[in-house]
Amino acid sequence: MTLSAAPALQLLDSRLEVSGGLKLSGELRVSGAKNSALVLMAACLLSRDTLRLRNVPPLTDITAMGEILAALGVQVTRQGDCIDLDGEHITQAAPPYELVNSLRASFFCIGPLLARMGTAQVPLPGGCQIGSRPVVEHVKGLKTLGAQVTIEHGVVTASVPGRSKRLRGGHIHLDCPSVGATETLMMAAALADGETVIDNAALEPEVIDLARLLNAMGGRVRGAGTPTIVINGVPTLHEADYAVIPDRIEAGTFLLAAAITRSSLTVGPVIPEHLGAVLTKLDEAGCRMVQEGTNLRISAESIQAFDLRTMPFPGFPTDLQAPFMSLLATANGTSVVVETIFENRLQHVAELQRMGASIRLQGNTACIEGVARLSGAPVRGTDLRASAAMVLAGLAADGVTTVRGLEFLDRGYANLEGKLNAVGARIRRLSDPA
Ligand code: EPZ
């Protein structure tokens, strides 16, 4: 009997080849926010009706979330940037392990599943390249709402004791303003019996987007965007047709493409209050910006150094720390960057150093001395924002920069190279057998 060898897994060497030194001009369109769309998709589990979400970005994370919801029994229908999520028949309360492993945001299912079904079993999301990513606050809050929660063999099992199977309102104080914990507990509380108060809640725009969706579904959420959110539980939530906010992190990345190439670009839609700290830093760097309706026009000739420290919203967003460091690597003068949100989100420093950046790293602090020109080199993005930072650095470098780590990039940016090439960049996506 001959055993046919199993076909070898075809490893592909996917990469972007970025040609540096080109000026950009034109308009960059901003997609819907990944970090809002993912949690809004999970909210469909709270209702037996169909939830229609518009302006959903075409990202691999969104596809993965759709697969996880479908595995739970949700009918998922995608039409361009519109997704219909019919949660009438939830067939199980435990998303498959192999799917959950591919997407941390799948943990967003635990709150709505518990609220809807009275039970949920979701693998721990685990850490990633940027940090341990604990869910302690999520679990503590669910217990305050009356759930029994155990964590065994890497799986979080939650259930609501008693006949009603319904969570009860409670007073939750978060030890840290965790975005994911705030959103998880808002969804759990939406169907709970009574009033829930979340103190020290995250203030991010994506939290406000979720509150608006829950209210559009018949929920009673107030105070989103302030440190204290009050949710009065309702028996059921109904259908809604809702558009996701623009992606402030993608918008910031596009603004940086103009700044790092010393070009003028129009970026939109941009909601200025979502980018307050970012626009302040670009202004400090010497960029000129004019808001034209929902678009922001930016131009840059010379970039001055500036310091930045990542903080919870409305402070400077950690998701733009790496992309901004690429800009600072080419600025006039010395900058200090402090990463206070994640314990391991400075891995892009080594990659920028390969391109000739002058950076000294001490713990969570990087001291960057701007250089006249970066030099193109083979580099790798270690998380989705670091991958974007490498593309930006490549736009400004002499020669060609080869960027690997596209599996991260494609999670947060839809066709980044296509969008940048349309405004004058020269980026090729190559993929051949490794
Ligand atoms: C969300 O992650 C975003 N992801 C992240 O974007 C973003 O960087 C982060 O918020 C901060 O703004 C999504 O929305 C899908 P956190 P989340 O809970 O909810 C600590 C990207 O690039 N913490 O606010 O996981 C935690 O360790 C991604 O798009 C606890 O200590 O972030 C971290 O240091 C990356 N205990 C800090 O809080 C907890 O129980 C912020 O985490 C929970 C969190």
CSV table of C-alpha atoms and ligand atoms in Angstrom, one decimal:
chain,number,residue,atom,x,y,z
A,1,MET,CA,0.0,0.0,0.0
A,2,THR,CA,1.6,3.3,-1.0
A,3,LEU,CA,1.0,6.2,1.3
A,4,SER,CA,0.7,9.3,-0.7
A,5,ALA,CA,2.6,12.0,1.0
A,6,ALA,CA,0.3,14.7,2.3
A,7,PRO,CA,0.7,17.8,0.2
A,8,ALA,CA,3.3,19.9,1.9
A,9,LEU,CA,1.8,23.1,3.4
A,10,GLN,CA,2.7,25.7,0.8
A,11,LEU,CA,4.4,28.4,2.7
A,12,LEU,CA,4.2,31.7,0.9
A,13,ASP,CA,6.6,34.6,1.3
A,14,SER,CA,4.1,37.5,1.1
A,15,ARG,CA,5.6,40.9,1.3
A,16,LEU,CA,5.2,44.5,0.1
A,17,GLU,CA,7.9,46.2,-1.9
A,18,VAL,CA,7.7,49.9,-1.0
A,19,SER,CA,9.6,52.4,-3.2
A,20,GLY,CA,10.7,55.4,-1.2
A,21,GLY,CA,11.1,59.1,-1.9
A,22,LEU,CA,7.9,59.7,-3.9
A,23,LYS,CA,5.5,62.6,-3.2
A,24,LEU,CA,1.9,61.8,-2.7
A,25,SER,CA,-1.2,63.8,-3.8
A,26,GLY,CA,-4.9,63.2,-3.9
A,27,GLU,CA,-7.6,61.9,-1.6
A,28,LEU,CA,-7.5,58.9,0.7
A,29,ARG,CA,-10.9,57.4,1.8
A,30,VAL,CA,-11.2,56.2,5.4
A,31,SER,CA,-13.0,52.9,5.9
A,32,GLY,CA,-15.3,52.0,8.8
A,33,ALA,CA,-13.6,51.4,12.2
A,34,LYS,CA,-12.3,47.8,12.7
A,35,ASN,CA,-12.4,48.3,16.5
A,36,SER,CA,-16.0,49.3,16.4
A,37,ALA,CA,-17.3,46.9,13.7
A,38,LEU,CA,-16.0,43.9,15.6
A,39,VAL,CA,-17.9,44.6,18.8
A,40,LEU,CA,-21.0,45.8,17.0
A,41,MET,CA,-21.1,42.5,15.1
A,42,ALA,CA,-21.0,40.6,18.5
A,43,ALA,CA,-24.0,42.7,19.6
A,44,CYS,CA,-26.2,40.9,17.1
A,45,LEU,CA,-26.2,38.0,19.6
A,46,LEU,CA,-28.4,40.1,21.9
A,47,SER,CA,-31.4,40.1,19.6
A,48,ARG,CA,-33.6,37.6,17.7
A,49,ASP,CA,-34.0,40.2,15.0
A,50,THR,CA,-31.6,41.0,12.2
A,51,LEU,CA,-28.9,43.6,12.8
A,52,ARG,CA,-27.8,45.5,9.7
A,53,LEU,CA,-24.3,47.1,9.9
A,54,ARG,CA,-23.1,49.5,7.2
A,55,ASN,CA,-19.6,50.9,6.5
A,56,VAL,CA,-18.1,47.7,7.7
A,57,PRO,CA,-14.4,47.5,6.5
A,58,PRO,CA,-13.3,44.5,4.3
A,59,LEU,CA,-10.7,43.1,6.8
A,60,THR,CA,-9.6,39.6,7.6
A,61,ASP,CA,-10.7,40.2,11.2
A,62,ILE,CA,-14.2,41.0,10.1
A,63,THR,CA,-14.4,37.8,8.0
A,64,ALA,CA,-13.1,35.8,11.0
A,65,MET,CA,-15.7,37.4,13.3
A,66,GLY,CA,-18.4,36.5,10.8
A,67,GLU,CA,-17.3,32.9,10.8
A,68,ILE,CA,-17.4,32.7,14.6
A,69,LEU,CA,-20.9,34.2,14.7
A,70,ALA,CA,-22.0,31.8,11.9
A,71,ALA,CA,-20.7,28.9,14.0
A,72,LEU,CA,-23.0,30.0,16.8
A,73,GLY,CA,-26.0,29.9,14.5
A,74,VAL,CA,-26.1,33.5,13.2
A,75,GLN,CA,-27.1,33.9,9.6
A,76,VAL,CA,-24.4,36.2,8.2
A,77,THR,CA,-24.9,37.9,4.8
A,78,ARG,CA,-22.4,40.3,3.4
A,79,GLN,CA,-23.1,42.7,0.6
A,80,GLY,CA,-20.2,45.1,0.0
A,81,ASP,CA,-19.7,47.1,3.2
A,82,CYS,CA,-23.0,46.1,4.5
A,83,ILE,CA,-23.5,43.0,6.8
A,84,ASP,CA,-26.8,41.5,7.9
A,85,LEU,CA,-26.6,39.4,11.1
A,86,ASP,CA,-29.7,37.4,11.9
A,87,GLY,CA,-29.4,36.2,15.4
A,88,GLU,CA,-32.8,34.4,15.6
A,89,HIS,CA,-31.5,30.9,16.0
A,90,ILE,CA,-28.4,30.8,18.3
A,91,THR,CA,-27.6,27.1,18.2
A,92,GLN,CA,-24.7,27.0,20.8
A,93,ALA,CA,-23.0,29.2,23.3
A,94,ALA,CA,-19.4,28.0,22.7
A,95,PRO,CA,-17.6,29.3,19.6
A,96,PRO,CA,-15.2,26.7,18.1
A,97,TYR,CA,-11.7,26.8,19.7
A,98,GLU,CA,-9.9,26.9,16.3
A,99,LEU,CA,-11.8,29.9,15.2
A,100,VAL,CA,-11.5,31.8,18.5
A,101,ASN,CA,-7.8,31.2,18.4
A,102,SER,CA,-7.5,33.2,15.2
A,103,LEU,CA,-9.3,36.3,16.6
A,104,ARG,CA,-8.9,37.8,20.0
A,105,ALA,CA,-12.0,39.9,19.5
A,106,SER,CA,-14.0,36.7,19.6
A,107,PHE,CA,-14.0,37.2,23.3
A,108,PHE,CA,-16.6,40.0,22.7
A,109,CYS,CA,-19.1,37.1,22.3
A,110,ILE,CA,-19.0,36.1,26.0
A,111,GLY,CA,-21.1,39.1,27.3
A,112,PRO,CA,-24.0,38.9,24.8
A,113,LEU,CA,-24.1,35.1,24.8
A,114,LEU,CA,-24.4,35.1,28.6
A,115,ALA,CA,-27.1,37.8,28.5
A,116,ARG,CA,-29.0,36.0,25.8
A,117,MET,CA,-28.6,32.3,26.7
A,118,GLY,CA,-27.7,32.4,30.4
A,119,THR,CA,-24.5,30.5,29.5
A,120,ALA,CA,-21.3,31.0,27.5
A,121,GLN,CA,-18.1,29.1,27.0
A,122,VAL,CA,-15.3,31.1,25.3
A,123,PRO,CA,-11.6,30.3,25.2
A,124,LEU,CA,-9.3,32.8,26.9
A,125,PRO,CA,-8.1,35.2,24.1
A,126,GLY,CA,-4.6,34.8,25.4
A,127,GLY,CA,-1.7,37.2,24.8
A,128,CYS,CA,-0.3,38.5,21.6
A,129,GLN,CA,2.8,40.2,20.3
A,130,ILE,CA,2.1,43.5,22.2
A,131,GLY,CA,1.2,42.1,25.6
A,132,SER,CA,-0.5,39.6,27.9
A,133,ARG,CA,-4.0,41.1,27.2
A,134,PRO,CA,-5.7,39.9,30.4
A,135,VAL,CA,-9.5,39.8,30.7
A,136,VAL,CA,-9.6,40.1,34.5
A,137,GLU,CA,-11.9,43.1,34.4
A,138,HIS,CA,-14.3,41.4,32.0
A,139,VAL,CA,-14.6,38.4,34.3
A,140,LYS,CA,-14.9,40.5,37.5
A,141,GLY,CA,-17.7,42.6,36.0
A,142,LEU,CA,-19.6,39.5,34.8
A,143,LYS,CA,-19.5,38.1,38.3
A,144,THR,CA,-20.8,41.4,39.6
A,145,LEU,CA,-23.8,41.0,37.2
A,146,GLY,CA,-24.5,37.6,38.9
A,147,ALA,CA,-22.6,35.2,36.6
A,148,GLN,CA,-20.7,32.2,37.9
A,149,VAL,CA,-17.4,32.2,36.0
A,150,THR,CA,-14.6,29.6,36.0
A,151,ILE,CA,-11.4,29.5,34.0
A,152,GLU,CA,-10.1,26.0,33.3
A,153,HIS,CA,-7.8,24.6,30.6
A,154,GLY,CA,-7.8,28.0,28.9
A,155,VAL,CA,-11.5,28.3,28.6
A,156,VAL,CA,-13.8,30.8,30.3
A,157,THR,CA,-17.1,29.2,31.3
A,158,ALA,CA,-19.8,31.5,32.5
A,159,SER,CA,-23.4,30.8,33.6
A,160,VAL,CA,-26.3,32.5,35.3
A,161,PRO,CA,-27.6,30.5,38.3
A,162,GLY,CA,-31.3,30.2,39.0
A,163,ARG,CA,-34.4,29.6,37.0
A,164,SER,CA,-34.5,33.0,35.2
A,165,LYS,CA,-31.1,32.6,33.7
A,166,ARG,CA,-31.1,36.4,33.6
A,167,LEU,CA,-28.2,38.5,34.7
A,168,ARG,CA,-28.9,41.2,37.3
A,169,GLY,CA,-27.8,44.8,37.3
A,170,GLY,CA,-24.9,45.7,39.5
A,171,HIS,CA,-22.3,48.4,40.3
A,172,ILE,CA,-19.0,47.7,38.6
A,173,HIS,CA,-15.8,49.6,39.2
A,174,LEU,CA,-13.1,48.9,36.6
A,175,ASP,CA,-9.5,48.9,38.0
A,176,CYS,CA,-8.4,50.2,34.6
A,177,PRO,CA,-10.4,51.9,31.8
A,178,SER,CA,-10.3,48.7,29.6
A,179,VAL,CA,-12.0,49.2,26.2
A,180,GLY,CA,-12.9,45.5,25.8
A,181,ALA,CA,-14.1,45.2,29.4
A,182,THR,CA,-16.3,48.3,29.1
A,183,GLU,CA,-17.9,47.0,25.9
A,184,THR,CA,-18.3,43.4,27.1
A,185,LEU,CA,-20.1,44.6,30.3
A,186,MET,CA,-22.3,47.1,28.4
A,187,MET,CA,-23.6,44.3,26.2
A,188,ALA,CA,-24.1,41.9,29.2
A,189,ALA,CA,-25.9,44.6,31.1
A,190,ALA,CA,-28.2,45.6,28.2
A,191,LEU,CA,-30.5,42.6,28.9
A,192,ALA,CA,-29.9,42.3,32.6
A,193,ASP,CA,-32.6,42.7,35.2
A,194,GLY,CA,-32.2,46.2,36.7
A,195,GLU,CA,-29.6,49.0,36.5
A,196,THR,CA,-25.9,48.6,36.0
A,197,VAL,CA,-23.3,51.3,36.6
A,198,ILE,CA,-19.8,51.0,35.1
A,199,ASP,CA,-17.4,53.3,36.9
A,200,ASN,CA,-13.9,54.1,35.4
A,201,ALA,CA,-15.3,53.1,32.0
A,202,ALA,CA,-13.2,53.6,28.8
A,203,LEU,CA,-14.0,56.8,26.9
A,204,GLU,CA,-13.0,55.7,23.4
A,205,PRO,CA,-15.3,56.6,20.4
A,206,GLU,CA,-15.9,52.9,19.8
A,207,VAL,CA,-17.5,52.7,23.2
A,208,ILE,CA,-19.9,55.5,22.3
A,209,ASP,CA,-20.6,53.8,18.9
A,210,LEU,CA,-21.6,50.6,20.8
A,211,ALA,CA,-23.9,52.6,23.2
A,212,ARG,CA,-25.5,54.3,20.2
A,213,LEU,CA,-26.1,50.9,18.5
A,214,LEU,CA,-27.6,49.3,21.7
A,215,ASN,CA,-29.9,52.3,22.1
A,216,ALA,CA,-30.9,52.0,18.4
A,217,MET,CA,-31.8,48.3,19.2
A,218,GLY,CA,-34.1,49.5,22.1
A,219,GLY,CA,-31.5,49.5,24.8
A,220,ARG,CA,-31.2,52.1,27.6
A,221,VAL,CA,-27.5,53.2,27.8
A,222,ARG,CA,-26.4,56.6,28.9
A,223,GLY,CA,-23.1,58.2,29.9
A,224,ALA,CA,-21.0,56.6,27.2
A,225,GLY,CA,-18.0,58.8,26.6
A,226,THR,CA,-17.9,59.7,30.3
A,227,PRO,CA,-16.2,57.6,33.1
A,228,THR,CA,-19.6,56.5,34.4
A,229,ILE,CA,-22.0,54.5,32.1
A,230,VAL,CA,-25.5,53.6,33.3
A,231,ILE,CA,-27.4,50.8,31.6
A,232,ASN,CA,-31.0,50.0,32.5
A,233,GLY,CA,-31.6,46.4,31.3
A,234,VAL,CA,-34.5,45.6,29.0
A,235,PRO,CA,-36.2,42.3,28.3
A,236,THR,CA,-35.4,42.2,24.6
A,237,LEU,CA,-33.6,44.2,21.9
A,238,HIS,CA,-34.9,44.6,18.4
A,239,GLU,CA,-33.5,45.0,14.9
A,240,ALA,CA,-31.4,48.0,13.9
A,241,ASP,CA,-29.8,49.4,10.8
A,242,TYR,CA,-26.6,51.1,11.9
A,243,ALA,CA,-23.5,52.7,10.2
A,244,VAL,CA,-20.1,52.1,11.8
A,245,ILE,CA,-18.0,55.2,12.6
A,246,PRO,CA,-14.9,56.0,10.5
A,247,ASP,CA,-11.7,54.3,11.5
A,248,ARG,CA,-9.7,57.0,13.5
A,249,ILE,CA,-6.6,54.8,13.5
A,250,GLU,CA,-6.6,54.3,9.7
A,251,ALA,CA,-7.3,58.1,9.3
A,252,GLY,CA,-4.3,58.8,11.5
A,253,THR,CA,-2.2,56.5,9.4
A,254,PHE,CA,-3.2,58.3,6.2
A,255,LEU,CA,-2.4,61.7,7.7
A,256,LEU,CA,1.0,60.3,8.6
A,257,ALA,CA,1.5,59.2,4.9
A,258,ALA,CA,1.3,62.9,4.0
A,259,ALA,CA,3.5,64.0,6.8
A,260,ILE,CA,6.3,61.5,6.3
A,261,THR,CA,6.5,62.1,2.5
A,262,ARG,CA,6.2,65.9,3.0
A,263,SER,CA,3.2,65.9,0.8
A,264,SER,CA,-0.4,67.3,0.7
A,265,LEU,CA,-3.3,64.9,0.9
A,266,THR,CA,-7.0,65.0,1.6
A,267,VAL,CA,-8.1,62.4,4.1
A,268,GLY,CA,-11.8,61.6,4.9
A,269,PRO,CA,-14.1,61.1,6.5
A,270,VAL,CA,-12.4,62.3,9.6
A,271,ILE,CA,-14.2,63.1,12.9
A,272,PRO,CA,-11.9,65.7,14.5
A,273,GLU,CA,-13.0,64.9,18.1
A,274,HIS,CA,-11.9,61.3,17.5
A,275,LEU,CA,-8.4,62.5,16.7
A,276,GLY,CA,-7.8,65.4,19.1
A,277,ALA,CA,-4.5,64.3,20.5
A,278,VAL,CA,-3.3,63.1,17.1
A,279,LEU,CA,-4.1,66.4,15.4
A,280,THR,CA,-2.4,68.3,18.2
A,281,LYS,CA,0.8,66.3,17.7
A,282,LEU,CA,0.7,66.8,13.9
A,283,ASP,CA,0.2,70.5,14.4
A,284,GLU,CA,3.2,70.5,16.8
A,285,ALA,CA,5.2,68.7,14.2
A,286,GLY,CA,4.5,71.6,11.8
A,287,CYS,CA,1.8,70.1,9.6
A,288,ARG,CA,-0.8,72.4,8.2
A,289,MET,CA,-4.4,71.0,8.4
A,290,VAL,CA,-7.7,72.4,7.3
A,291,GLN,CA,-11.1,70.6,7.9
A,292,GLU,CA,-13.2,70.8,4.8
A,293,GLY,CA,-16.6,69.3,5.7
A,294,THR,CA,-15.9,65.7,6.7
A,295,ASN,CA,-12.5,65.7,5.0
A,296,LEU,CA,-9.2,66.9,6.5
A,297,ARG,CA,-6.6,68.4,4.2
A,298,ILE,CA,-3.0,68.1,5.4
A,299,SER,CA,0.3,69.4,4.1
A,300,ALA,CA,3.8,69.1,5.4
A,301,GLU,CA,7.1,70.6,4.3
A,302,SER,CA,9.4,70.3,7.3
A,303,ILE,CA,8.7,68.1,10.4
A,304,GLN,CA,9.9,69.1,13.9
A,305,ALA,CA,10.5,66.6,16.6
A,306,PHE,CA,7.9,66.3,19.5
A,307,ASP,CA,7.4,64.0,22.5
A,308,LEU,CA,4.5,61.7,22.9
A,309,ARG,CA,3.1,59.4,25.7
A,310,THR,CA,0.3,56.9,24.9
A,311,MET,CA,-2.7,57.2,27.2
A,312,PRO,CA,-6.3,56.0,27.3
A,313,PHE,CA,-8.7,58.2,25.2
A,314,PRO,CA,-8.7,61.2,24.9
A,315,GLY,CA,-4.9,60.8,25.4
A,316,PHE,CA,-2.6,59.8,22.5
A,317,PRO,CA,-3.8,56.4,21.1
A,318,THR,CA,-1.4,53.5,21.5
A,319,ASP,CA,-2.5,52.2,18.1
A,320,LEU,CA,-0.8,55.1,16.4
A,321,GLN,CA,2.4,55.0,18.5
A,322,ALA,CA,4.4,52.9,16.0
A,323,PRO,CA,3.2,54.8,12.9
A,324,PHE,CA,4.1,58.1,14.6
A,325,MET,CA,7.6,56.7,15.5
A,326,SER,CA,8.3,56.3,11.8
A,327,LEU,CA,7.6,60.0,11.3
A,328,LEU,CA,9.7,61.0,14.3
A,329,ALA,CA,12.6,58.9,12.9
A,330,THR,CA,12.7,61.5,10.0
A,331,ALA,CA,12.0,64.6,12.1
A,332,ASN,CA,14.3,67.5,12.8
A,333,GLY,CA,15.5,67.0,16.4
A,334,THR,CA,15.1,64.5,19.2
A,335,SER,CA,11.8,63.1,20.4
A,336,VAL,CA,10.8,60.9,23.4
A,337,VAL,CA,8.1,58.3,23.0
A,338,VAL,CA,6.6,56.5,26.1
A,339,GLU,CA,4.3,53.5,25.6
A,340,THR,CA,2.2,53.3,28.8
A,341,ILE,CA,-0.7,51.0,27.6
A,342,PHE,CA,0.9,47.8,26.4
A,343,GLU,CA,4.0,46.2,27.9
A,344,ASN,CA,5.6,45.0,24.7
A,345,ARG,CA,4.6,47.5,21.9
A,346,LEU,CA,8.1,48.8,20.9
A,347,GLN,CA,9.3,45.9,18.8
A,348,HIS,CA,9.2,48.1,15.7
A,349,VAL,CA,12.2,50.0,17.1
A,350,ALA,CA,14.6,47.3,16.0
A,351,GLU,CA,13.0,47.3,12.5
A,352,LEU,CA,13.3,51.1,12.2
A,353,GLN,CA,16.9,50.8,13.3
A,354,ARG,CA,17.5,48.4,10.4
A,355,MET,CA,16.4,51.3,8.2
A,356,GLY,CA,19.0,53.7,9.7
A,357,ALA,CA,16.8,55.2,12.4
A,358,SER,CA,18.7,56.5,15.4
A,359,ILE,CA,16.7,55.3,18.4
A,360,ARG,CA,17.7,54.4,22.0
A,361,LEU,CA,15.4,52.1,23.9
A,362,GLN,CA,15.1,52.0,27.7
A,363,GLY,CA,12.2,50.0,29.0
A,364,ASN,CA,8.9,51.5,27.6
A,365,THR,CA,10.7,54.7,26.5
A,366,ALA,CA,12.3,55.3,23.1
A,367,CYS,CA,14.5,58.3,22.4
A,368,ILE,CA,14.5,59.1,18.7
A,369,GLU,CA,17.0,61.4,17.0
A,370,GLY,CA,15.7,62.2,13.6
A,371,VAL,CA,17.9,61.4,10.6
A,372,ALA,CA,17.8,63.1,7.2
A,373,ARG,CA,16.9,60.0,5.3
A,374,LEU,CA,16.0,56.4,6.2
A,375,SER,CA,17.4,53.7,4.0
A,376,GLY,CA,15.3,51.0,2.5
A,377,ALA,CA,15.7,47.5,4.0
A,378,PRO,CA,13.9,44.2,4.5
A,379,VAL,CA,11.8,44.7,7.7
A,380,ARG,CA,9.0,42.9,9.4
A,381,GLY,CA,5.8,44.2,11.2
A,382,THR,CA,5.3,42.5,14.5
A,383,ASP,CA,1.7,43.6,15.0
A,384,LEU,CA,-0.8,45.3,12.7
A,385,ARG,CA,0.1,48.8,13.6
A,386,ALA,CA,3.8,48.1,13.5
A,387,SER,CA,3.3,46.7,10.0
A,388,ALA,CA,1.7,50.0,8.9
A,389,ALA,CA,4.6,51.9,10.5
A,390,MET,CA,7.0,49.9,8.3
A,391,VAL,CA,5.1,50.8,5.2
A,392,LEU,CA,5.1,54.5,6.2
A,393,ALA,CA,8.9,54.4,6.9
A,394,GLY,CA,9.3,52.7,3.4
A,395,LEU,CA,7.5,55.7,1.8
A,396,ALA,CA,10.2,58.0,3.2
A,397,ALA,CA,13.3,55.8,2.8
A,398,ASP,CA,15.9,55.8,0.1
A,399,GLY,CA,15.5,52.8,-2.2
A,400,VAL,CA,13.1,49.9,-1.7
A,401,THR,CA,11.8,48.6,1.6
A,402,THR,CA,10.5,45.0,1.8
A,403,VAL,CA,7.8,44.7,4.5
A,404,ARG,CA,6.8,41.3,5.8
A,405,GLY,CA,4.1,40.6,8.4
A,406,LEU,CA,1.2,41.2,6.1
A,407,GLU,CA,-0.9,38.7,8.0
A,408,PHE,CA,-1.0,41.4,10.7
A,409,LEU,CA,-1.4,44.4,8.3
A,410,ASP,CA,-4.4,42.9,6.5
A,411,ARG,CA,-6.2,42.5,9.8
A,412,GLY,CA,-6.4,46.3,10.2
A,413,TYR,CA,-6.0,47.9,6.8
A,414,ALA,CA,-8.0,47.1,3.8
A,415,ASN,CA,-5.8,47.2,0.7
A,416,LEU,CA,-3.4,49.7,2.1
A,417,GLU,CA,-1.1,49.5,-0.8
A,418,GLY,CA,-3.9,50.0,-3.3
A,419,LYS,CA,-5.1,53.1,-1.5
A,420,LEU,CA,-1.5,54.6,-1.2
A,421,ASN,CA,-0.7,53.7,-4.9
A,422,ALA,CA,-3.8,55.7,-5.9
A,423,VAL,CA,-2.2,58.8,-4.5
A,424,GLY,CA,1.2,58.3,-6.0
A,425,ALA,CA,3.0,55.7,-3.9
A,426,ARG,CA,4.7,52.7,-5.6
A,427,ILE,CA,4.0,49.6,-3.6
A,428,ARG,CA,4.0,46.1,-5.0
A,429,ARG,CA,2.5,43.1,-3.1
A,430,LEU,CA,4.4,40.0,-3.9
A,431,SER,CA,3.7,36.4,-2.8
A,432,ASP,CA,5.7,33.4,-3.9
A,433,PRO,CA,6.7,30.1,-2.4
A,434,ALA,CA,9.0,30.6,0.5
B,1,EPZ,C1,-8.7,47.6,22.4
B,1,EPZ,O1,-8.1,46.4,22.9
B,1,EPZ,C2,-8.4,47.6,20.9
B,1,EPZ,N1,-8.8,46.4,20.2
B,1,EPZ,C3,-6.8,47.7,20.7
B,1,EPZ,O2,-6.6,47.9,19.3
B,1,EPZ,C4,-6.4,49.0,21.4
B,1,EPZ,O3,-5.0,49.1,21.4
B,1,EPZ,C5,-6.8,48.9,22.9
B,1,EPZ,O4,-8.2,48.8,23.0
B,1,EPZ,C6,-6.4,50.2,23.7
B,1,EPZ,O5,-7.0,51.3,23.1
B,1,EPZ,C7,-10.2,46.3,19.9
B,1,EPZ,O6,-11.0,47.2,20.2
B,1,EPZ,C8,-10.6,45.1,19.2
B,1,EPZ,P1,-7.8,47.3,26.8
B,1,EPZ,P2,-8.4,45.9,24.4
B,1,EPZ,O7,-8.6,46.2,27.4
B,1,EPZ,O8,-9.9,46.1,24.7
B,1,EPZ,C9,-4.9,46.3,30.3
B,1,EPZ,C10,-5.4,47.4,17.3
B,1,EPZ,O9,-4.2,47.6,17.0
B,1,EPZ,N2,-6.0,45.5,30.9
B,1,EPZ,O10,-8.3,48.7,26.8
B,1,EPZ,O11,-7.9,44.5,24.5
B,1,EPZ,C11,-4.3,45.7,29.1
B,1,EPZ,O12,-3.3,44.7,29.5
B,1,EPZ,C12,-5.7,46.9,18.7
B,1,EPZ,O13,-6.4,47.7,16.6
B,1,EPZ,C13,-5.8,44.9,32.2
B,1,EPZ,O14,-4.8,45.2,32.8
B,1,EPZ,O15,-7.6,46.9,25.3
B,1,EPZ,C14,-3.7,46.9,28.4
B,1,EPZ,O16,-2.4,47.1,29.0
B,1,EPZ,C15,-4.5,46.5,19.5
B,1,EPZ,N3,-6.8,44.1,32.7
B,1,EPZ,C16,-4.6,48.0,28.8
B,1,EPZ,O17,-5.4,47.5,29.9
B,1,EPZ,C17,-7.9,43.8,32.0
B,1,EPZ,O18,-8.8,43.1,32.5
B,1,EPZ,C18,-5.6,48.4,27.6
B,1,EPZ,O19,-6.3,47.2,27.3
B,1,EPZ,C19,-8.1,44.4,30.6
B,1,EPZ,C20,-7.1,45.2,30.1
